[in-house]
JSON list of C-alpha atoms in Angstrom, two decimals:
[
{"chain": "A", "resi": 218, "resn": "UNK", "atom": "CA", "xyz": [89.35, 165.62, 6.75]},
{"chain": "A", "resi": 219, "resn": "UNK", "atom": "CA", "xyz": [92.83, 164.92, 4.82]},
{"chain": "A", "resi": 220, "resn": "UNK", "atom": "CA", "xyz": [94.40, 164.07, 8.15]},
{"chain": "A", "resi": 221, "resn": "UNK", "atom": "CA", "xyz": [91.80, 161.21, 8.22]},
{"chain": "A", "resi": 222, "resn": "UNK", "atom": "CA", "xyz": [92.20, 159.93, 5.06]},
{"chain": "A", "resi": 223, "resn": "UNK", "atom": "CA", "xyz": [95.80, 160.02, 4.93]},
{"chain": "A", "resi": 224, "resn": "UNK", "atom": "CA", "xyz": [95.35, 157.89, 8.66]},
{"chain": "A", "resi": 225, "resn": "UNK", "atom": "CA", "xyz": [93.12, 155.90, 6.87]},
{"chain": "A", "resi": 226, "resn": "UNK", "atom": "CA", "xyz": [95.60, 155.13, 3.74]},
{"chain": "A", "resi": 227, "resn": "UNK", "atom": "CA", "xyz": [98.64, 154.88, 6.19]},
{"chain": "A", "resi": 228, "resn": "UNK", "atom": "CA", "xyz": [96.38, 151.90, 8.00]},
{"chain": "A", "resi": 229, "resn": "UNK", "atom": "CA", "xyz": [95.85, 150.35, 4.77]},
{"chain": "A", "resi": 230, "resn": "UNK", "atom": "CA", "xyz": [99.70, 150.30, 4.00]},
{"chain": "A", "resi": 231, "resn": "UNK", "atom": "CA", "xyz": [100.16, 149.21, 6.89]},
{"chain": "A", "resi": 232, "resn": "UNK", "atom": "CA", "xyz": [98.00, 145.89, 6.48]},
{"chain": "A", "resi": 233, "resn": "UNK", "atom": "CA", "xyz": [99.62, 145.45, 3.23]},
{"chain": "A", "resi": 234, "resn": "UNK", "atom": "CA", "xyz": [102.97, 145.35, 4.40]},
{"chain": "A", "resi": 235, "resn": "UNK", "atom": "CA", "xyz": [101.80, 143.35, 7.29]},
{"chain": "A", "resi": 236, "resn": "UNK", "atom": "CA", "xyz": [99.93, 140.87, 4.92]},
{"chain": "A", "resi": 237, "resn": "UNK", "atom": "CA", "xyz": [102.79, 140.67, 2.89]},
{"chain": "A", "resi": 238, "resn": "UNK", "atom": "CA", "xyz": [105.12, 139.66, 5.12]},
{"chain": "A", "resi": 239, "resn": "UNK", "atom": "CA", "xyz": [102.72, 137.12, 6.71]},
{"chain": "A", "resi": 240, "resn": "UNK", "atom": "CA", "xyz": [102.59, 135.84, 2.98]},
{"chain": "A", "resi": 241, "resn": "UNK", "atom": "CA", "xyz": [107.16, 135.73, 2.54]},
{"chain": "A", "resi": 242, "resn": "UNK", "atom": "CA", "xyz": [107.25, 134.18, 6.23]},
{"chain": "A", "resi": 243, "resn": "UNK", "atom": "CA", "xyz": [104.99, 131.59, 4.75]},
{"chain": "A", "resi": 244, "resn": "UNK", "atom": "CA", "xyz": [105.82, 130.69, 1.99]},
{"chain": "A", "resi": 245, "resn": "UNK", "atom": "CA", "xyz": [109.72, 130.60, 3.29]},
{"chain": "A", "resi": 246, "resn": "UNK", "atom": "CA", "xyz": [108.09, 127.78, 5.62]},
{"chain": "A", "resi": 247, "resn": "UNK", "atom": "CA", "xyz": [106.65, 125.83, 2.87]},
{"chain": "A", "resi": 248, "resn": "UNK", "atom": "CA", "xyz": [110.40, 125.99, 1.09]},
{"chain": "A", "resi": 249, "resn": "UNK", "atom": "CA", "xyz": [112.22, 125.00, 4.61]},
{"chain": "A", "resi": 250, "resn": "UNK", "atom": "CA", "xyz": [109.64, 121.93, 4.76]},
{"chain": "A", "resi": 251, "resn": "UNK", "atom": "CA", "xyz": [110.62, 121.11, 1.39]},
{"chain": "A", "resi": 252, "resn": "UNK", "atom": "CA", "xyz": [114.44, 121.45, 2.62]},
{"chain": "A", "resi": 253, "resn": "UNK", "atom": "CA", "xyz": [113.60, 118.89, 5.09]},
{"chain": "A", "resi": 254, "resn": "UNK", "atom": "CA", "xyz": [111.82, 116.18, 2.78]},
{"chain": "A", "resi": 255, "resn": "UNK", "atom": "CA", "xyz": [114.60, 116.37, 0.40]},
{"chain": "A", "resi": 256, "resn": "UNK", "atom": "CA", "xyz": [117.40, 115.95, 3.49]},
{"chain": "A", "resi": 257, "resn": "UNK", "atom": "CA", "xyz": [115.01, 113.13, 4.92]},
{"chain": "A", "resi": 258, "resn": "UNK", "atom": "CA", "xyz": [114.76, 111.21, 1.10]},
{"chain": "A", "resi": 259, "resn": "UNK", "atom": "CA", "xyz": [118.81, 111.49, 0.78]},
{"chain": "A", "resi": 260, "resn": "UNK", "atom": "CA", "xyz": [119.24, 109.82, 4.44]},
{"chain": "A", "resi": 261, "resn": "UNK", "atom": "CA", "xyz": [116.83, 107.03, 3.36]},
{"chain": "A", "resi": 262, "resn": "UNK", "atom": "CA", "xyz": [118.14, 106.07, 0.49]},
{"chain": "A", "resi": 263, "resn": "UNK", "atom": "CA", "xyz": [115.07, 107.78, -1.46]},
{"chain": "A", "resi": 264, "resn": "UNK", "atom": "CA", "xyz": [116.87, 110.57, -3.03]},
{"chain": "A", "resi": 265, "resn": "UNK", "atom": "CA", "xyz": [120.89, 109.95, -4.44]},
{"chain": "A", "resi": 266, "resn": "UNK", "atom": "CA", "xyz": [123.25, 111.63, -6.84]},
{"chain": "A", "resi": 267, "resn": "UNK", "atom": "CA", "xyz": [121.81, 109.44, -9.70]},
{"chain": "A", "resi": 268, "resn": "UNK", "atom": "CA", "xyz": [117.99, 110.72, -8.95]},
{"chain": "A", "resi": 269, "resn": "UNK", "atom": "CA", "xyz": [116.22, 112.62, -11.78]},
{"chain": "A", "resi": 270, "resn": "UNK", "atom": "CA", "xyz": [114.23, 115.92, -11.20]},
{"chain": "A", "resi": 271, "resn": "UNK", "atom": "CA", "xyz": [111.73, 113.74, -13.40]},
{"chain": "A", "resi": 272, "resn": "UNK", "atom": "CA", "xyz": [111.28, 110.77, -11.56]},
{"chain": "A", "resi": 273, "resn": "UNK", "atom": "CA", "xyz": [111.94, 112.51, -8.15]},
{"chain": "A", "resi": 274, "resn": "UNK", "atom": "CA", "xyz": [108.76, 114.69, -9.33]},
{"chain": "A", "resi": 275, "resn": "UNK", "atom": "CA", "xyz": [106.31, 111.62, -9.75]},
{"chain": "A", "resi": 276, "resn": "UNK", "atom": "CA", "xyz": [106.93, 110.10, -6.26]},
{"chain": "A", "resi": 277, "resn": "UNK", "atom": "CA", "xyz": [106.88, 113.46, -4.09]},
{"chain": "A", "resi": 278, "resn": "UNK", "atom": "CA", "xyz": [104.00, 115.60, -6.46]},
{"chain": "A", "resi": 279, "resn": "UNK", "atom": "CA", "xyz": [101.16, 114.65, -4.09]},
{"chain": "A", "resi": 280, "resn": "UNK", "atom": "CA", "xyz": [102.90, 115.10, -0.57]},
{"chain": "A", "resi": 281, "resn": "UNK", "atom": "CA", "xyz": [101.68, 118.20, 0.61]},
{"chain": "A", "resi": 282, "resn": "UNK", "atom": "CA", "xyz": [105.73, 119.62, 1.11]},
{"chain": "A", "resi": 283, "resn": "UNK", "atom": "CA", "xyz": [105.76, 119.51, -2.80]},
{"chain": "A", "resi": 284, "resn": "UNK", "atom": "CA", "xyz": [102.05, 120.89, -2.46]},
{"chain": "A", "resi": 285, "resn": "UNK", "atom": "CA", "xyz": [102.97, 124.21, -0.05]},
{"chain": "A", "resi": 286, "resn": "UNK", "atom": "CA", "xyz": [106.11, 124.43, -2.42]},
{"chain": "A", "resi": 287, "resn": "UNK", "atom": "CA", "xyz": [104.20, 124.61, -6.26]},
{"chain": "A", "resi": 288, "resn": "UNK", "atom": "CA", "xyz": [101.69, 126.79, -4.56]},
{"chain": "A", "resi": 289, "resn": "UNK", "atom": "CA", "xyz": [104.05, 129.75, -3.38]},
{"chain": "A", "resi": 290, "resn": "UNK", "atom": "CA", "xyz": [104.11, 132.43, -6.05]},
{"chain": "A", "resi": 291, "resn": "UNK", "atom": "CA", "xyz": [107.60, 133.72, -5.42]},
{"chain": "A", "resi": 292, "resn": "UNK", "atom": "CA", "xyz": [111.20, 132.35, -4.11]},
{"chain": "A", "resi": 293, "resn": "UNK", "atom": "CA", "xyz": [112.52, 129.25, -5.25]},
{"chain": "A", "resi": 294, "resn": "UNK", "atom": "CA", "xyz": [110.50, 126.17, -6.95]},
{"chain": "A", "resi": 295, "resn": "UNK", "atom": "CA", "xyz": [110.45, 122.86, -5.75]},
{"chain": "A", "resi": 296, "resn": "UNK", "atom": "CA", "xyz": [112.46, 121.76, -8.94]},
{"chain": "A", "resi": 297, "resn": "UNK", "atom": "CA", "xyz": [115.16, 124.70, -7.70]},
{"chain": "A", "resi": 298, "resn": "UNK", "atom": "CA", "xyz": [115.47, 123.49, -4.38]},
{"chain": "A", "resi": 299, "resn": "UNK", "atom": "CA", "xyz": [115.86, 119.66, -5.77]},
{"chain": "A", "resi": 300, "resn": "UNK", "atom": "CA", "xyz": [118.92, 121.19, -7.43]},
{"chain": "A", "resi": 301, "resn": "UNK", "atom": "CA", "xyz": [120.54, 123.05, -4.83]},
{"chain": "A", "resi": 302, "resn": "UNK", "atom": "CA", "xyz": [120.21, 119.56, -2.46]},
{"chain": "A", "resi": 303, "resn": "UNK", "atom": "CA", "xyz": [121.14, 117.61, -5.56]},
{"chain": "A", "resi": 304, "resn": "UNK", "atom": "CA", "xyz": [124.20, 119.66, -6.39]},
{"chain": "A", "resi": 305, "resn": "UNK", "atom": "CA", "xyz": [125.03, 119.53, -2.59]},
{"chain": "A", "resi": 306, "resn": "UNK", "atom": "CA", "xyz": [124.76, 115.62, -2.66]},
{"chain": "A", "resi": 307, "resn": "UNK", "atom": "CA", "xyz": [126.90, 115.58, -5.80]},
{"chain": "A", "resi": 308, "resn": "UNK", "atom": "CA", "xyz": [129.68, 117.47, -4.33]},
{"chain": "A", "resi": 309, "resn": "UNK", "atom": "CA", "xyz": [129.86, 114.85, -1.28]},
{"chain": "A", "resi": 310, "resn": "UNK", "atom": "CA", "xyz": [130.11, 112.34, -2.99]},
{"chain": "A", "resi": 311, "resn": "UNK", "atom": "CA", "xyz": [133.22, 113.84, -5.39]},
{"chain": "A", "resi": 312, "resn": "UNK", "atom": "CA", "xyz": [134.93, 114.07, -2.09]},
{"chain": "A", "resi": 313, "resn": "UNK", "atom": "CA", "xyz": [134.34, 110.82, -0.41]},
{"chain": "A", "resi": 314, "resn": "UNK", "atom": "CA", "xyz": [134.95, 109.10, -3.88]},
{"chain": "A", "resi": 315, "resn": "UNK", "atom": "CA", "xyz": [138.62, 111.30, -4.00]},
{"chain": "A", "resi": 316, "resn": "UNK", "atom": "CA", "xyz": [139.27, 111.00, -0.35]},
{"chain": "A", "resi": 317, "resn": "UNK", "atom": "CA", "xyz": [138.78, 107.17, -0.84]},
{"chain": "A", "resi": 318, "resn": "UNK", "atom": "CA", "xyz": [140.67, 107.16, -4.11]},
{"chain": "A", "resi": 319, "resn": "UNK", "atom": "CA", "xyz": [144.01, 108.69, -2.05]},
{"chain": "A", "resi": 320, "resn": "UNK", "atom": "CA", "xyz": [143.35, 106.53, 1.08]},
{"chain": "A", "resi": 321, "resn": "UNK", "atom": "CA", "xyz": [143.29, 103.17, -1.48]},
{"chain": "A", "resi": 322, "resn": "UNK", "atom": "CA", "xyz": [146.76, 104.80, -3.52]},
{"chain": "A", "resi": 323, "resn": "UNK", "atom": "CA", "xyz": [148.58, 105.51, -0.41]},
{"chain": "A", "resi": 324, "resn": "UNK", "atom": "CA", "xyz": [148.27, 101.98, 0.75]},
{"chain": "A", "resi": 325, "resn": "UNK", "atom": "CA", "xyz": [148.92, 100.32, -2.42]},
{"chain": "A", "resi": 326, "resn": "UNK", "atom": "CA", "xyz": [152.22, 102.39, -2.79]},
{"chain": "A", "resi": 327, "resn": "UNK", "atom": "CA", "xyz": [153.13, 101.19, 0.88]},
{"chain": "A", "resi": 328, "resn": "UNK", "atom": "CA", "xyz": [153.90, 97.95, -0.73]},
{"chain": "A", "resi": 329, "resn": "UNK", "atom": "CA", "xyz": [157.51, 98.28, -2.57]},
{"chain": "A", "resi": 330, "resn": "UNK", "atom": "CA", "xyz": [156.21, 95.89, -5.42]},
{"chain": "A", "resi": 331, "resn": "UNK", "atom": "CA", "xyz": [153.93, 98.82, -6.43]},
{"chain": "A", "resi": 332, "resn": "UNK", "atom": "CA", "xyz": [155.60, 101.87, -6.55]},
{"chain": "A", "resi": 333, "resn": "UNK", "atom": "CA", "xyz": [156.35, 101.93, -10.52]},
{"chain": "A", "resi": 334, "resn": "UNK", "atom": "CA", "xyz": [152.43, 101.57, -11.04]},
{"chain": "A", "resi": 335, "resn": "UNK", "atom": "CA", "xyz": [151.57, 104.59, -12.98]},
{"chain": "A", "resi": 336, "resn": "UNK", "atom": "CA", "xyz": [148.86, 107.59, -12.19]},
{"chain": "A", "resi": 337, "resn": "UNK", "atom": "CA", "xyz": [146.79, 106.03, -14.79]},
{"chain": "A", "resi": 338, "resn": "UNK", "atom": "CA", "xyz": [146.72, 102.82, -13.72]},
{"chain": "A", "resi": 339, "resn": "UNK", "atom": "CA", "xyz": [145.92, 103.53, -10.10]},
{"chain": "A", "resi": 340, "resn": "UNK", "atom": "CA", "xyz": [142.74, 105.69, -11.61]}
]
């Protein structure tokens, strides 16, 4: 008799674990999905470094990608994952704007009537 019910409560672990993970694969789904919208909004234009969480919110809170997202009760938010994408897009742009910055010096300091101009001034 305790063999069975120890078969029987191994069987129900078992399902929970198996549930569980069903549950993390999921909601990791939902969060990729997300991923993608946000990638999607920054190649159309939709989404840039100057985007609020705020105003981001009110245009994507009814698309079902925000939807899966709010509804997953653990792992990142959708307000989290705006942030990670948003500090990504920030950093981009820090390095285009400085790789443009040092292409636009090194040309103006190609002409010998600007070589005196000053760090400042080039800025």
């Amino acid at each position: 008799m305790q063999d069975y019910i120890r078969d029987l409560e191994k069987e129900e672990e078992e399902h929970k674990r198996i549930q569980k993970e069903r549950i993390r694969r999921g909601e990791r789904k939902n969060r990729d999905a997300f991923r993608k919208l946000l990638e999607e909004h920054i190649a159309d234009g939709v989404l840039t470094a100057k985007t609020q969480w705020r105003d981001y919110c009110l245009k994507v809170k009814e698309l079902p990608q925000y939807q899966a997202v709010a509804s997953n009760t653990s792992g990142s938010t959708p307000r989290d994952l705006f942030e990670d994408v948003f500090e990504d897009l920030e950093k981009k742009i820090i390095v285009v704007t400085t790789s443009v910055f040092e292409d636009f010096k090194s040309a103006v300091l190609e002409e010998a009537a600007c070589e005196t101009i000053s760090e400042i001034n080039f800025k």
